[in-house]
Coordinates of C-alpha atoms in Angstrom, one line a residue:
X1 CA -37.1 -144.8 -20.9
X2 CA -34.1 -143.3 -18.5
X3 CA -31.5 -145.6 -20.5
X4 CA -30.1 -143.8 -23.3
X5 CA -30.6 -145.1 -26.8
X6 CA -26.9 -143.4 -28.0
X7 CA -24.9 -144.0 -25.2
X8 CA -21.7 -145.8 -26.2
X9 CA -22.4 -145.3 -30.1
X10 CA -19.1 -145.5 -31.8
X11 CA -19.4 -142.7 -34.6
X12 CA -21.3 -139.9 -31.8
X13 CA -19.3 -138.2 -29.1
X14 CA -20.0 -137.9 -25.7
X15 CA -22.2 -134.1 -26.4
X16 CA -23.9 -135.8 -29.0
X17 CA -24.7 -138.7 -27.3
X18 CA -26.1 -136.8 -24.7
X19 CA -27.9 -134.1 -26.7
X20 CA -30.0 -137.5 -28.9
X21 CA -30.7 -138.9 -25.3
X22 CA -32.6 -136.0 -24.3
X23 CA -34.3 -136.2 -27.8
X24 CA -35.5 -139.3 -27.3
X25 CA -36.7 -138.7 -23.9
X26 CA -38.8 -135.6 -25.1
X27 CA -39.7 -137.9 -27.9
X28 CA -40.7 -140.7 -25.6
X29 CA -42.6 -137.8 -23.6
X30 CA -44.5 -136.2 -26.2
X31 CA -45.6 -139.8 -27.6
X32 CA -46.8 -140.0 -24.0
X33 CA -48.6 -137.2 -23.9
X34 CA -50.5 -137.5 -27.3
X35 CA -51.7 -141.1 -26.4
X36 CA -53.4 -139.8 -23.1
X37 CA -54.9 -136.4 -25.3
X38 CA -56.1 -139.6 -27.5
X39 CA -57.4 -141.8 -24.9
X40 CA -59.0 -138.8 -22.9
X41 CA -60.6 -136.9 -26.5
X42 CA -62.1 -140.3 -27.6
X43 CA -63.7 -142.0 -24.5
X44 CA -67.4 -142.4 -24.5
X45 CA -68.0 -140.5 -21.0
X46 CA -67.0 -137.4 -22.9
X47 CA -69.2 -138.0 -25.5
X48 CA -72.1 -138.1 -23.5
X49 CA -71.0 -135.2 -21.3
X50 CA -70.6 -133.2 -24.9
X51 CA -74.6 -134.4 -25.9
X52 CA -75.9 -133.4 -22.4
X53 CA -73.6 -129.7 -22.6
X54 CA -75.8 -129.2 -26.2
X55 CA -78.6 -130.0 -24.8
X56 CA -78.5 -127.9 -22.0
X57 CA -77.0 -125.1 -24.4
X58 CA -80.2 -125.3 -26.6
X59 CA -82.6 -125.0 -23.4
X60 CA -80.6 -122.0 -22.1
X61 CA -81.3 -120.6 -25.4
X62 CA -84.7 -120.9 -24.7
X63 CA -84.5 -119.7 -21.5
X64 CA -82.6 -116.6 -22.8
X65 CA -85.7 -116.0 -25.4
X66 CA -88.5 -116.4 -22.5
X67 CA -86.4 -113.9 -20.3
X68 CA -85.7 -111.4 -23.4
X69 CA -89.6 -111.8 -24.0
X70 CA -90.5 -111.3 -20.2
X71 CA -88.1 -107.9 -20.5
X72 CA -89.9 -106.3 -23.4
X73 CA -93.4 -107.4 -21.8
X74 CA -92.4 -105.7 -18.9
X75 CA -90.9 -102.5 -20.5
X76 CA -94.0 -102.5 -23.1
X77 CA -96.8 -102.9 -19.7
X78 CA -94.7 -99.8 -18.3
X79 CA -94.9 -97.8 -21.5
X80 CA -98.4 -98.2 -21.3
X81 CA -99.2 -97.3 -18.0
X82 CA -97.1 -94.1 -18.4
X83 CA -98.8 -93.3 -21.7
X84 CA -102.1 -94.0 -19.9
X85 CA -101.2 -91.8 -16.7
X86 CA -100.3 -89.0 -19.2
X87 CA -103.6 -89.2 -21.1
X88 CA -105.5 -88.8 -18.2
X89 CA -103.8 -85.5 -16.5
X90 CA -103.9 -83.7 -20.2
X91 CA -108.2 -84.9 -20.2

């Protein structure tokens, strides 16, 4: 769209002529733009690729449960062998 829609309108001067050209080129743009957001927010390969990102976000969330559980086993095992170390220099 590089022809302009007002050029050589009778009741607009030149300016305004010009200033609603380069309306209706950003209008033309922007109408571009929002049907490739459209096309590229509704296709079915994102789809998928947002079901396989939620189910690796529910098995990280595992993962992050076995590792904070692996963590406090470890800290509790090292409680206890201080605790036990203790006990046996004060008997």
């Amino acid at each position: 769209m590089n022809e302009n829609p007002y050029s050589g309108h009778r009741l607009l001067s030149e300016k305004e002529q010009e200033v609603l050209g380069e309306y209706a080129r950003l209008a033309g743009t922007i109408r571009r733009i929002v049907d490739l957001s459209n096309s590229l927010s509704s296709s079915e390969k994102h789809e998928h690729l947002l079901r396989d990102l939620r189910i690796l976000e529910r098995k990280m969330g595992l993962v992050l449960t076995l590792f904070k559980a692996s963590v406090w086993s470890l800290i509790q095992t090292h409680q206890d062998e201080l605790e036990e170390e203790q006990h046996q220099t004060i008997v």
